[in-house]
Every structure is written in structure tokens, then in C-alpha cells.
Amino acid sequence: MLRLIATRAGLGVLTLLAVSVLIFICTQILPGDVASAVLGQQATPDALKVFRAELGLDQPAYVRYFGWLFGVLHGDFGKSLTNQRVIIEELLPRFENTLFLAGYSAIIAVPIAVGLGIISAIYEGRVADRVANILTLIAISVPEFFVGYILIIIFAINLAWFPSLATVFPGMGVGERFYVATLPALTLTMVVTAHMLRMTRNSVLSIMSTPYIEMAFLKGLSRSRVVSRHALPNAAGPIVSVVALNLAYLVVGVVVVENVFVYPGVGQYMVDAVSKRDVPVIQACGLIFAAVFVTLNTLADIVAILVNPRLRRRRPRKA
Amino acid sequence: MTDNQIKRDSGSGLIVDRRQLMAGAAALGLGFGMRPAFADDAPKKGGTLKLGMEGGSASDSLDPRTYADSIPISYGWQIWNGLVEVDAKGDAVGELAESFEAKPGATTWIFNLRKGVTFTSGKTLDADDVIYSLNLHRGETKSGAKDLLSGISDLKKLAPNQVEITLKSGDAGLPYVFADYHVLIVPNGFTDFSKPDGTGAFALESFEPGVRVITKNKGNYWKPNRGNFDSVELRYIPDAAARTQALISGQIDAGNRLDAKTVAFVMKAPTVNVVRTKGTGNRFAFVALCDSDPYTSNDIRLALKYGIDRQKIVDTVYKGFATVGNDTTVPPSMKYFAKDIPQRPYDPDKAAFYFKKAGMANAKMELQVSEGAFSGATDSAVLYQEAMKKAGLDLQVKRVSGDGYWDNVWLKAPFCAVYWGGRPTADNQLSQTFLSSANWNDTHWKREDFDKIIIGARAELDEAKRTQMYADAQKMIVDDGGMVCFAIGDYLDGYGKKVMGTAPHPHYDMCDQRIAEKGWFA
């Protein structure tokens, strides 16, 4: 067990290192540089030269890369090139916001998706199954910003139950945070539910066609008991993976929703940085996103092992 | 809402504002009585103004040298003041300068500073502060105002409250330069812009670029009837739809840059006033390089100018919320606009005639556009292509990436899309685009006699002569230049009904981005 986790973590760190190199190369390929992007149309050749020298952009790329990596290993992401603010101080509150929104959505989405998935499996082909499938498919087929606008029209403008601006601030109470973030959380829920629901349903159903399940039925167990006690633990692996994948999406893929609801998450921060060629910020965001992906996937593997009785207990060797 | 109209209505500024608003409201089909007793109320104190704006990002800084968009300009004016501000008539009036005068020839200027104005830190404003502040934008600097102030050769303190400014050559429009949003007055020796210290009505409370900026009223603002709100909360809302919803549902009191496509719906909302500032917004243009074939021929350039259906673009792309442009960047609302130059019509026959006259039957005309140049550029270009087709001319439209557009396409492609923002004076506006020596001469149109007129007009203190000189300069551009300026955008601001003091301003939107300082709650 421990060795497995250690191996996974080691691989994760290596992946992150590779990702950091990739991110660095990509930011070099971007057309234009930070100086011309920041000064925009106002840039005169003189001002550009001064600004570039000030930012250290006249040094070769690999020098800047290793300088940056050294800083990161010491917990220092450097300063934003555009406004000289310390990146980690800007990034952390936004990352917390992103995690908060992702967590809020997950609390709603995961039980609904897994629960409905199991119900769909139990009542395969019947009304409940069909309705759940059709509704979630509709939700996932509509672009997320559109879902967001529809929710705003209904709940923010017509009913006036929730605000359309979901901006959270430091010093805001927990209850208020949940209140203002409700609409974006619901939007994200609608986006991720279908995927998890269908995966749950299908992996439960595929287990249902195995001989030992048939045996359980022959013992005279009810369908719901067979599904929950016998099929589900063995179907957990793929379900956990897809849940992890969707959680990762909730963290890194929500920039459109952030924009619609004016939510101060990492996504918008990164987009701003990309459009201004603020390389250290892009690198920091990219690395954080990569870390989230790697961590969640590692966790998914471990959880899948823990919930599966056959993997959890080492079988006694047979002679 | 031209300068001249404003000038005709003399008397109280507020009444003029109301007339303009009513005229604007009637034009927009808004009901009457939307501003009860507007003109009679003296501004009331109190309340938190919630602004929701586009035009900024997480990379914004408090350093005025880096300001380039609406949000920094807005918080800049909350915290700081300039030497000069532009009033509702479009004239330069003293702000931190109590008065200013030019010596004959306009190469030497004396600025007398207001006495007893204090910074947030308690320091009293004096000549050293002004000299230090102006020097931030001179010499080796990345300031966006570097070019604007490049005409200054010397700054001298004559008295604790008097500064003498010497220019390399005469410039009667110098005061307007000091109304620029970069040129804010900071205390002498000030370097840490993350802790701003200004003479403005408000002091910075919290700064989260890309999210929110909060300022609090310092009390006892030195301008009478200004600085009425207790605090100002400026939120970044880059999405136009989100901004509009927030405005309608009352989560913000004011929003900028309403979307022309949906503004008709916003006007129907009972909670919102839409304030339209006509023809002072961005100048939308296609620019041809005059040293690049086939645009070396003025006949080809004239064909381009006659072959565009400006009105159709204004109606279709900008839903009527723009003014037809006449191939220069000086709009009708600007002082020294040449009224006597006729508006160039869409005339396919003339376009065909000039194209034939150029004698380049095989001339290939390719227009490079991108939404990165300005929103609506692609649609405008396609309409342009259609209009040219009616003249029998083949204009090819090539869509290019918006990413890196200003680096890779603009100033390099022979014919491409560009927008120009408004500048305070006709001199700034024309100099930065059309002088032979201008860094951003994006038509490569270089005419010595034009340069002479512009430089000469700066030092010309005789109003009538000056007006004529600028008219001549504009005529040269219209008849000979490489710019097809087809539309000048309107500014569309939205305000909650209780926000007062929101009259359109000839300079920028949101009351010259000073709504926080100028407005009040009913």
C-alpha cells in the first residue's frame, strides 16, 4: 500500500516537472512578448526597450527557466511582470475560491450523479432511468455559459432569489459565500452530472452481467440489494476515476462560468495573464492546475483500491 | 451632442446637462420624467457607489504610468487629481492648477497651483510635487504619456506654488496634455504606488486587481459639490451580459460599455437610465499604407473611401449607436473639427471611376481584419467587401488571429483594421497618427506641409487662424490620406435611477471616468 502511494507521488512530481518545462516552452512560442502586450498600442520602441530590460526579458530562456524553478522549489512563484505584485499572494485566495466553488458543486453533483446512476442501473430501461438520462444529457449538450444565463434569467432576474454576480470577497461569511455562489455551482452541477451518471450506470450494469451477480439473484436477493452490496463495490474503480476527472474539470475548466458569474477564480486570473503575456503568472497557474490533476488522479487510484474488497485484502495464496 | 450645441446653451451647466439628457432620451425613445427635479437638487452626500466595469484585468497596477484602460483610469481619478481637467464643454480648466497662462508664442507657460490642497498623507501640495510628477513621464520611462510630454524641455519652480514649463516649440494646447489620465500628481519622491497617496476625494481601501477596488471618502474634499459618495466599490465585470444583468437587478449602480446589440432591451428596464455619449468613442478605421502598392496611388485610396457604405455598417454592426466617420480621427464633437468638409458618401460609381483612373487593373486589394483589432471589425469588413462588389471591385477580406494583432499585423499589413481612442485635443489626435515622425503613423502617410500646419497651429494663439489651420490639416487627410475611418462609436453608460450627475462628457464615457467624484445619490 505505502509503496504504491510513494510510487504514485513520485510519478506525480516527475509529471509536474515535465509539465513545467512544457508550459515554459509554450509561453515562449506565444507571439509577442509581455512588454508589447502590457504597453499595448501605446508602445513606442523606446518604452519597449526600457520595459524589457526592466523585466529581465533580455536574458536567455533557459536561464529564466531555472531561475524560476529554483524559486518555485522554495515556495516563491516570483512577481507578476505586469503589476509587480507577489504571485503567490494573488494566486492563493483565488485558488481557495476555485476550490470552494468546485467543492460546492461537487457536494451537489456527486451524490446526485452517483445516486441517480445507481437508480438508473436498478431500474434499467424503465421510466426513472430514461428521465434521468435524458435530463442530464440535455444539460450537458447545452454550452455552460448558456446554462448560466438561463439560470440567471430564472433565478436572478425573474425570481430574484440569488444574485447574478457571484463575486466572493475575503471577510465574507460562510453562509453568504454559499448563497452568492449558488448559481455558478448549479451551472457546474448541470455540466458534470451527466458524465458521472452515465459512467456509474454503465459500470454497474457491466458488472451486473457477470456470473457471480447471476448467482446472487439465484440466491433470491432483491435487485436493489444485489446492486448495492455486490455490484457497486466492484464497479467503484471506474466510478471513482470519472468522479476525479470531473472534480479536476471543476477546478481547471471553469473559466467560462467564472466569467459569466464574475467569480474571482484562478481561471480568469490565468486568462488575463495569457493575454498580457505575464509568463510567471501563467506558469504558476499552469503548475497549480497540473498539481490538481495529478493529485486527484492519484487519490482516485488509491480510493479505488480501498473500496474494492478484492484489491484491499491480499488474497491468501492457494497452494 | 456636439461641442457647438453645448456652447450654444449658456448658463448653468446642470440645466444644459438636463437638456442634453432629455434630447438624448427623446432620441432613444425613453419616457419623460425620468429625472425628477434633476437640475434643482444640490448634490447629496452619502452612500456607496457600486461600479461594474469592463476595461481592466488581473494585471492592473496602481502606477499611473501603466494605465491603459477604463478601470485603472477610473480608480486613478478617485485617488488622484491632475493639473487640469476637461469640463463639460470640452475646455481645459484648472484642477490642481488654479490658473495657467501662456507667454506669447506659447513656448513658456506659468501654472499657479491651488493652495492648501493636501495629500492623503497630510502633505500639502507644492511645486516640487508637480515637477516630480511630470518627470515620471519624461526621459527613460515606460509611461504611456511619454510622447505627450516629449515637447517639454524644462520644468522650473518659480515659487512654492508656481511652476514654469518651457517647451521645445509653442503649444497652445498644453493644458489639455495635463488632463491626460497618466499625468496624475503624486507627492515629491513618491515611489511605492501600491500605497497610493493622492489629493483625490477618495483613499484606497483595498486593491484586488481583476476583482475589486474599494476606496473610501477622506472627507473635506477640496472641490465643492464633488466627492459625494462615502465609498466607491469598483468591480471588474468583463462580460457585457453579466454587467447588464447586474445593472438591471440593481447589484451595481453604474456600468460602462453597454452592448449596442442589447441596449434597446436595457432601456426598457424601469430601473436603469442609459446615457449615450454620441460620437466620442473609438474611431473605427481601415488603414492602407501609402507606401505600399497599390495604395501608393491616391486614386486607389479614393476608391477605397468611396466604396464603403458607412451608414450600413453603422446601422448593422453598431445598431445605430455610432456616428459615420469622415476618414479622419477628429469627430464632430471635438474642438477644431472641420465642419465644412462634406461627409464622403457611399458612391460605387465614383469608386469604380477612381479605380479605373489609377490604371492598375490588376491591383490586388486585401484587407486584414480581426476581432482582436476591435469588436465588429470582421462584420464591417464583410459589409465593405459587399459594397465594393457593387462598384465592380474585388476586395479580399482575410481574417487573422486577434492574438498578437498589434505586433504582427497593425503597422505591417498593407491594409488592415485599427481603432483609435479619443485624445483630448485635435492636436494630440492628429499628431499621434498623421505626423511624419509619429511612431504610430499607421498609414505611412508623410506630408511635410501637413507637419508644418500641425506644428504651426500649436503655437498659433489666434483662434480663427488656428481653426482654419486645423481645418486645412483635416482636409489634407480626408482627400489624400490612407485612412478609411468609417465610424466613430458612441459611449453607452448605464446607471441606476438613483444615480445623479451622469451627464455625457465630450471627453470619455462615465463622465470622463470621474463619475465617482462627480455623481451623487438622489
Tab-separated table of N, CA and C in Angstrom, chain A residues 96-217:
chain	number	residue	atom	x	y	z
A	96	GLU	N	-8.218	29.320	-3.473
A	96	GLU	CA	-9.207	28.941	-2.455
A	96	GLU	C	-10.618	29.132	-2.990
A	97	ASN	N	-10.849	30.258	-3.678
A	97	ASN	CA	-12.171	30.490	-4.263
A	97	ASN	C	-12.539	29.389	-5.245
A	98	THR	N	-11.561	29.040	-6.089
A	98	THR	CA	-11.810	27.999	-7.082
A	98	THR	C	-12.147	26.675	-6.397
A	99	LEU	N	-11.359	26.328	-5.364
A	99	LEU	CA	-11.619	25.083	-4.642
A	99	LEU	C	-12.995	25.138	-3.970
A	100	PHE	N	-13.347	26.308	-3.446
A	100	PHE	CA	-14.644	26.456	-2.786
A	100	PHE	C	-15.780	26.184	-3.772
A	101	LEU	N	-15.677	26.814	-4.953
A	101	LEU	CA	-16.737	26.621	-5.945
A	101	LEU	C	-16.770	25.171	-6.425
A	102	ALA	N	-15.585	24.601	-6.658
A	102	ALA	CA	-15.527	23.210	-7.105
A	102	ALA	C	-16.111	22.293	-6.038
A	103	GLY	N	-15.745	22.558	-4.778
A	103	GLY	CA	-16.259	21.734	-3.683
A	103	GLY	C	-17.766	21.848	-3.556
A	104	TYR	N	-18.254	23.077	-3.639
A	104	TYR	CA	-19.694	23.325	-3.539
A	104	TYR	C	-20.426	22.556	-4.647
A	105	SER	N	-19.916	22.670	-5.879
A	105	SER	CA	-20.551	21.964	-6.994
A	105	SER	C	-20.481	20.457	-6.782
A	106	ALA	N	-19.319	19.994	-6.295
A	106	ALA	CA	-19.145	18.548	-6.129
A	106	ALA	C	-20.105	18.008	-5.087
A	107	ILE	N	-20.311	18.781	-4.003
A	107	ILE	CA	-21.229	18.338	-2.957
A	107	ILE	C	-22.631	18.110	-3.534
A	108	ILE	N	-23.001	18.969	-4.466
A	108	ILE	CA	-24.318	18.783	-5.100
A	108	ILE	C	-24.247	17.697	-6.171
A	109	ALA	N	-23.219	17.762	-7.004
A	109	ALA	CA	-23.215	16.956	-8.225
A	109	ALA	C	-22.924	15.476	-7.973
A	110	VAL	N	-21.934	15.193	-7.114
A	110	VAL	CA	-21.509	13.800	-6.978
A	110	VAL	C	-22.623	12.915	-6.395
A	111	PRO	N	-23.265	13.294	-5.280
A	111	PRO	CA	-24.355	12.435	-4.788
A	111	PRO	C	-25.480	12.285	-5.809
A	112	ILE	N	-25.832	13.382	-6.469
A	112	ILE	CA	-26.906	13.287	-7.457
A	112	ILE	C	-26.513	12.326	-8.570
A	113	ALA	N	-25.300	12.526	-9.091
A	113	ALA	CA	-24.879	11.726	-10.243
A	113	ALA	C	-24.765	10.258	-9.878
A	114	VAL	N	-24.066	9.963	-8.770
A	114	VAL	CA	-23.861	8.559	-8.396
A	114	VAL	C	-25.203	7.934	-7.977
A	115	GLY	N	-25.967	8.685	-7.200
A	115	GLY	CA	-27.269	8.166	-6.765
A	115	GLY	C	-28.181	7.875	-7.943
A	116	LEU	N	-28.297	8.845	-8.815
A	116	LEU	CA	-29.159	8.634	-9.981
A	116	LEU	C	-28.617	7.520	-10.871
A	117	GLY	N	-27.287	7.437	-10.943
A	117	GLY	CA	-26.672	6.385	-11.751
A	117	GLY	C	-27.052	5.014	-11.228
A	118	ILE	N	-26.992	4.878	-9.898
A	118	ILE	CA	-27.342	3.588	-9.293
A	118	ILE	C	-28.832	3.297	-9.509
A	119	ILE	N	-29.662	4.329	-9.288
A	119	ILE	CA	-31.104	4.133	-9.507
A	119	ILE	C	-31.372	3.739	-10.960
A	120	SER	N	-30.675	4.414	-11.875
A	120	SER	CA	-30.845	4.073	-13.289
A	120	SER	C	-30.473	2.617	-13.548
A	121	ALA	N	-29.403	2.178	-12.867
A	121	ALA	CA	-28.967	0.799	-13.066
A	121	ALA	C	-29.996	-0.180	-12.497
A	122	ILE	N	-30.518	0.186	-11.318
A	122	ILE	CA	-31.512	-0.706	-10.699
A	122	ILE	C	-32.763	-0.794	-11.571
A	123	TYR	N	-33.188	0.382	-12.057
A	123	TYR	CA	-34.409	0.390	-12.873
A	123	TYR	C	-34.054	0.504	-14.346
A	124	GLU	N	-33.128	-0.263	-14.793
A	124	GLU	CA	-32.641	-0.150	-16.158
A	124	GLU	C	-33.783	-0.238	-17.165
A	125	GLY	N	-33.835	0.733	-18.067
A	125	GLY	CA	-34.828	0.704	-19.135
A	125	GLY	C	-36.200	1.187	-18.721
A	126	ARG	N	-36.368	1.504	-17.437
A	126	ARG	CA	-37.690	1.961	-17.016
A	126	ARG	C	-37.749	3.476	-16.966
A	127	VAL	N	-38.865	4.021	-16.533
A	127	VAL	CA	-39.086	5.469	-16.660
A	127	VAL	C	-38.002	6.278	-15.946
A	128	ALA	N	-37.699	5.908	-14.691
A	128	ALA	CA	-36.710	6.672	-13.912
A	128	ALA	C	-35.382	6.742	-14.650
A	129	ASP	N	-34.950	5.621	-15.211
A	129	ASP	CA	-33.695	5.537	-15.952
A	129	ASP	C	-33.714	6.491	-17.140
A	130	ARG	N	-34.800	6.395	-17.912
A	130	ARG	CA	-34.899	7.219	-19.117
A	130	ARG	C	-34.902	8.706	-18.770
A	131	VAL	N	-35.727	9.081	-17.802
A	131	VAL	CA	-35.852	10.503	-17.448
A	131	VAL	C	-34.503	11.061	-16.990
A	132	ALA	N	-33.846	10.322	-16.078
A	132	ALA	CA	-32.555	10.792	-15.568
A	132	ALA	C	-31.571	10.975	-16.709
A	133	ASN	N	-31.536	9.995	-17.611
A	133	ASN	CA	-30.606	10.063	-18.726
A	133	ASN	C	-30.885	11.232	-19.655
A	134	ILE	N	-32.139	11.394	-19.989
A	134	ILE	CA	-32.490	12.446	-20.950
A	134	ILE	C	-32.205	13.830	-20.355
A	135	LEU	N	-32.616	14.002	-19.095
A	135	LEU	CA	-32.421	15.319	-18.477
A	135	LEU	C	-30.942	15.683	-18.405
A	136	THR	N	-30.122	14.749	-17.943
A	136	THR	CA	-28.703	15.083	-17.806
A	136	THR	C	-28.058	15.266	-19.168
A	137	LEU	N	-28.518	14.492	-20.149
A	137	LEU	CA	-27.953	14.658	-21.493
A	137	LEU	C	-28.274	16.040	-22.050
A	138	ILE	N	-29.507	16.488	-21.804
A	138	ILE	CA	-29.869	17.837	-22.257
A	138	ILE	C	-28.945	18.860	-21.594
A	139	ALA	N	-28.755	18.697	-20.267
A	139	ALA	CA	-27.932	19.658	-19.530
A	139	ALA	C	-26.512	19.710	-20.072
A	140	ILE	N	-25.960	18.550	-20.433
A	140	ILE	CA	-24.559	18.549	-20.882
A	140	ILE	C	-24.447	19.008	-22.335
A	141	SER	N	-25.561	18.915	-23.086
A	141	SER	CA	-25.496	19.276	-24.504
A	141	SER	C	-25.521	20.782	-24.713
A	142	VAL	N	-25.996	21.521	-23.719
A	142	VAL	CA	-26.072	22.967	-23.850
A	142	VAL	C	-24.764	23.559	-23.344
A	143	PRO	N	-24.210	24.551	-24.063
A	143	PRO	CA	-22.959	25.165	-23.589
A	143	PRO	C	-23.137	25.740	-22.178
A	144	GLU	N	-22.080	25.654	-21.385
A	144	GLU	CA	-22.243	26.005	-19.973
A	144	GLU	C	-22.576	27.480	-19.747
A	145	PHE	N	-22.048	28.373	-20.617
A	145	PHE	CA	-22.394	29.781	-20.392
A	145	PHE	C	-23.885	30.003	-20.626
A	146	PHE	N	-24.445	29.193	-21.554
A	146	PHE	CA	-25.872	29.324	-21.843
A	146	PHE	C	-26.703	28.847	-20.648
A	147	VAL	N	-26.287	27.707	-20.073
A	147	VAL	CA	-26.946	27.230	-18.853
A	147	VAL	C	-26.894	28.319	-17.797
A	148	GLY	N	-25.718	28.942	-17.683
A	148	GLY	CA	-25.548	30.011	-16.695
A	148	GLY	C	-26.524	31.152	-16.928
A	149	TYR	N	-26.622	31.605	-18.193
A	149	TYR	CA	-27.528	32.713	-18.483
A	149	TYR	C	-28.974	32.344	-18.200
A	150	ILE	N	-29.349	31.094	-18.531
A	150	ILE	CA	-30.735	30.673	-18.280
A	150	ILE	C	-31.016	30.689	-16.775
A	151	LEU	N	-30.074	30.156	-15.997
A	151	LEU	CA	-30.260	30.185	-14.546
A	151	LEU	C	-30.359	31.624	-14.046
A	152	ILE	N	-29.550	32.511	-14.629
A	152	ILE	CA	-29.596	33.920	-14.200
A	152	ILE	C	-30.963	34.519	-14.507
A	153	ILE	N	-31.455	34.248	-15.713
A	153	ILE	CA	-32.760	34.814	-16.082
A	153	ILE	C	-33.835	34.334	-15.116
A	154	ILE	N	-33.817	33.029	-14.821
A	154	ILE	CA	-34.877	32.490	-13.960
A	154	ILE	C	-34.678	32.921	-12.505
A	155	PHE	N	-33.497	32.640	-11.957
A	155	PHE	CA	-33.323	32.769	-10.514
A	155	PHE	C	-32.823	34.142	-10.066
A	156	ALA	N	-32.145	34.866	-10.958
A	156	ALA	CA	-31.629	36.171	-10.527
A	156	ALA	C	-32.538	37.308	-10.975
A	157	ILE	N	-33.096	37.195	-12.172
A	157	ILE	CA	-33.875	38.327	-12.683
A	157	ILE	C	-35.366	38.134	-12.421
A	158	ASN	N	-35.920	36.997	-12.838
A	158	ASN	CA	-37.369	36.825	-12.668
A	158	ASN	C	-37.760	36.567	-11.216
A	159	LEU	N	-37.110	35.584	-10.600
A	159	LEU	CA	-37.500	35.246	-9.224
A	159	LEU	C	-36.726	36.062	-8.192
A	160	ALA	N	-35.552	36.557	-8.595
A	160	ALA	CA	-34.691	37.345	-7.698
A	160	ALA	C	-34.364	36.596	-6.404
A	161	TRP	N	-34.114	35.302	-6.498
A	161	TRP	CA	-33.731	34.522	-5.324
A	161	TRP	C	-32.235	34.609	-5.033
A	162	PHE	N	-31.451	34.619	-6.111
A	162	PHE	CA	-29.987	34.619	-5.954
A	162	PHE	C	-29.386	35.773	-6.759
A	163	PRO	N	-28.219	36.280	-6.360
A	163	PRO	CA	-27.565	37.333	-7.152
A	163	PRO	C	-26.932	36.737	-8.409
A	164	SER	N	-26.857	37.546	-9.475
A	164	SER	CA	-26.191	37.055	-10.680
A	164	SER	C	-24.681	37.265	-10.590
A	165	LEU	N	-24.258	38.190	-9.737
A	165	LEU	CA	-22.818	38.372	-9.518
A	165	LEU	C	-22.403	37.471	-8.372
A	166	ALA	N	-21.528	36.532	-8.643
A	166	ALA	CA	-21.149	35.574	-7.609
A	166	ALA	C	-19.808	35.931	-6.998
A	167	THR	N	-19.418	37.180	-7.063
A	167	THR	CA	-18.103	37.543	-6.552
A	167	THR	C	-18.031	37.317	-5.046
A	168	VAL	N	-17.040	36.561	-4.615
A	168	VAL	CA	-16.823	36.369	-3.179
A	168	VAL	C	-15.596	37.182	-2.776
A	169	PHE	N	-15.631	37.688	-1.564
A	169	PHE	CA	-14.551	38.547	-1.090
A	169	PHE	C	-13.990	37.988	0.202
A	170	PRO	N	-12.754	38.343	0.490
A	170	PRO	CA	-12.217	37.968	1.793
A	170	PRO	C	-13.074	38.621	2.880
A	171	GLY	N	-13.321	37.918	3.953
A	171	GLY	CA	-14.101	38.506	5.032
A	171	GLY	C	-15.586	38.255	4.897
A	172	MET	N	-15.965	37.529	3.856
A	172	MET	CA	-17.373	37.210	3.670
A	172	MET	C	-17.706	35.984	4.527
A	173	GLY	N	-18.889	35.975	5.137
A	173	GLY	CA	-19.284	34.842	5.960
A	173	GLY	C	-19.488	33.586	5.124
A	174	VAL	N	-19.401	32.415	5.771
A	174	VAL	CA	-19.525	31.153	5.037
A	174	VAL	C	-20.913	31.034	4.399
A	175	GLY	N	-21.941	31.380	5.174
A	175	GLY	CA	-23.302	31.290	4.657
A	175	GLY	C	-23.481	32.157	3.425
A	176	GLU	N	-22.943	33.389	3.487
A	176	GLU	CA	-23.079	34.310	2.371
A	176	GLU	C	-22.333	33.793	1.141
A	177	ARG	N	-21.174	33.184	1.406
A	177	ARG	CA	-20.404	32.620	0.298
A	177	ARG	C	-21.216	31.564	-0.443
A	178	PHE	N	-21.814	30.668	0.348
A	178	PHE	CA	-22.627	29.631	-0.273
A	178	PHE	C	-23.784	30.255	-1.037
A	179	TYR	N	-24.373	31.291	-0.450
A	179	TYR	CA	-25.526	31.931	-1.080
A	179	TYR	C	-25.156	32.530	-2.436
A	180	VAL	N	-24.072	33.353	-2.469
A	180	VAL	CA	-23.766	34.022	-3.732
A	180	VAL	C	-23.241	33.037	-4.776
A	181	ALA	N	-22.625	31.939	-4.325
A	181	ALA	CA	-22.030	31.016	-5.294
A	181	ALA	C	-23.018	29.948	-5.756
A	182	THR	N	-24.276	30.077	-5.360
A	182	THR	CA	-25.235	29.023	-5.691
A	182	THR	C	-25.440	28.857	-7.197
A	183	LEU	N	-25.653	29.956	-7.891
A	183	LEU	CA	-25.938	29.827	-9.328
A	183	LEU	C	-24.765	29.234	-10.111
A	184	PRO	N	-23.536	29.719	-9.907
A	184	PRO	CA	-22.448	29.052	-10.625
A	184	PRO	C	-22.305	27.578	-10.235
A	185	ALA	N	-22.531	27.262	-8.941
A	185	ALA	CA	-22.410	25.868	-8.521
A	185	ALA	C	-23.462	25.008	-9.226
A	186	LEU	N	-24.674	25.534	-9.342
A	186	LEU	CA	-25.726	24.790	-10.039
A	186	LEU	C	-25.374	24.604	-11.518
A	187	THR	N	-24.841	25.668	-12.115
A	187	THR	CA	-24.442	25.569	-13.517
A	187	THR	C	-23.430	24.453	-13.710
A	188	LEU	N	-22.419	24.446	-12.844
A	188	LEU	CA	-21.379	23.426	-12.972
A	188	LEU	C	-21.956	22.041	-12.708
A	189	THR	N	-22.872	21.962	-11.761
A	189	THR	CA	-23.510	20.680	-11.468
A	189	THR	C	-24.151	20.116	-12.729
A	190	MET	N	-24.863	20.973	-13.433
A	190	MET	CA	-25.546	20.500	-14.639
A	190	MET	C	-24.555	20.064	-15.691
A	191	VAL	N	-23.379	20.693	-15.687
A	191	VAL	CA	-22.398	20.348	-16.709
A	191	VAL	C	-21.748	18.993	-16.430
A	192	VAL	N	-21.467	18.704	-15.149
A	192	VAL	CA	-20.681	17.494	-14.868
A	192	VAL	C	-21.534	16.275	-14.525
A	193	THR	N	-22.804	16.468	-14.209
A	193	THR	CA	-23.600	15.345	-13.720
A	193	THR	C	-23.740	14.213	-14.751
A	194	ALA	N	-24.057	14.582	-15.979
A	194	ALA	CA	-24.358	13.558	-16.980
A	194	ALA	C	-23.235	12.544	-17.136
A	195	HIS	N	-22.023	13.064	-17.218
A	195	HIS	CA	-20.863	12.208	-17.426
A	195	HIS	C	-20.741	11.169	-16.305
A	196	MET	N	-20.815	11.663	-15.070
A	196	MET	CA	-20.653	10.755	-13.912
A	196	MET	C	-21.829	9.790	-13.825
A	197	LEU	N	-23.030	10.290	-14.091
A	197	LEU	CA	-24.218	9.440	-14.003
A	197	LEU	C	-24.124	8.274	-14.983
A	198	ARG	N	-23.767	8.581	-16.200
A	198	ARG	CA	-23.731	7.526	-17.215
A	198	ARG	C	-22.624	6.533	-16.924
A	199	MET	N	-21.500	7.038	-16.406
A	199	MET	CA	-20.400	6.135	-16.088
A	199	MET	C	-20.802	5.198	-14.952
A	200	THR	N	-21.454	5.756	-13.925
A	200	THR	CA	-21.906	4.928	-12.809
A	200	THR	C	-22.869	3.849	-13.302
A	201	ARG	N	-23.837	4.300	-14.062
A	201	ARG	CA	-24.850	3.375	-14.564
A	201	ARG	C	-24.204	2.255	-15.383
A	202	ASN	N	-23.335	2.626	-16.305
A	202	ASN	CA	-22.761	1.630	-17.202
A	202	ASN	C	-21.825	0.669	-16.489
A	203	SER	N	-21.043	1.213	-15.555
A	203	SER	CA	-20.117	0.278	-14.917
A	203	SER	C	-20.873	-0.660	-13.976
A	204	VAL	N	-21.932	-0.173	-13.341
A	204	VAL	CA	-22.749	-1.081	-12.532
A	204	VAL	C	-23.391	-2.139	-13.433
A	205	LEU	N	-23.924	-1.700	-14.550
A	205	LEU	CA	-24.602	-2.642	-15.455
A	205	LEU	C	-23.643	-3.683	-16.022
A	206	SER	N	-22.395	-3.273	-16.295
A	206	SER	CA	-21.473	-4.249	-16.865
A	206	SER	C	-21.127	-5.323	-15.838
A	207	ILE	N	-21.061	-4.926	-14.578
A	207	ILE	CA	-20.835	-5.919	-13.527
A	207	ILE	C	-22.063	-6.834	-13.409
A	208	MET	N	-23.232	-6.237	-13.643
A	208	MET	CA	-24.488	-6.986	-13.478
A	208	MET	C	-24.585	-8.185	-14.416
A	209	SER	N	-23.830	-8.146	-15.501
A	209	SER	CA	-23.932	-9.261	-16.441
A	209	SER	C	-22.931	-10.378	-16.125
A	210	THR	N	-22.205	-10.238	-14.990
A	210	THR	CA	-21.216	-11.275	-14.670
A	210	THR	C	-21.890	-12.447	-13.923
A	211	PRO	N	-21.239	-13.619	-13.960
A	211	PRO	CA	-21.863	-14.828	-13.377
A	211	PRO	C	-22.136	-14.709	-11.888
A	212	TYR	N	-21.250	-14.034	-11.135
A	212	TYR	CA	-21.476	-14.060	-9.677
A	212	TYR	C	-22.705	-13.256	-9.280
A	213	ILE	N	-23.068	-12.266	-10.117
A	213	ILE	CA	-24.292	-11.499	-9.859
A	213	ILE	C	-25.509	-12.396	-10.131
A	214	GLU	N	-25.391	-13.164	-11.191
A	214	GLU	CA	-26.475	-14.103	-11.517
A	214	GLU	C	-26.673	-15.057	-10.339
A	215	MET	N	-25.526	-15.454	-9.775
A	215	MET	CA	-25.555	-16.335	-8.603
A	215	MET	C	-26.317	-15.667	-7.455
A	216	ALA	N	-26.021	-14.347	-7.252
A	216	ALA	CA	-26.690	-13.614	-6.173
A	216	ALA	C	-28.191	-13.584	-6.394
A	217	PHE	N	-28.563	-13.354	-7.641
A	217	PHE	CA	-30.010	-13.353	-7.941
A	217	PHE	C	-30.607	-14.731	-7.644
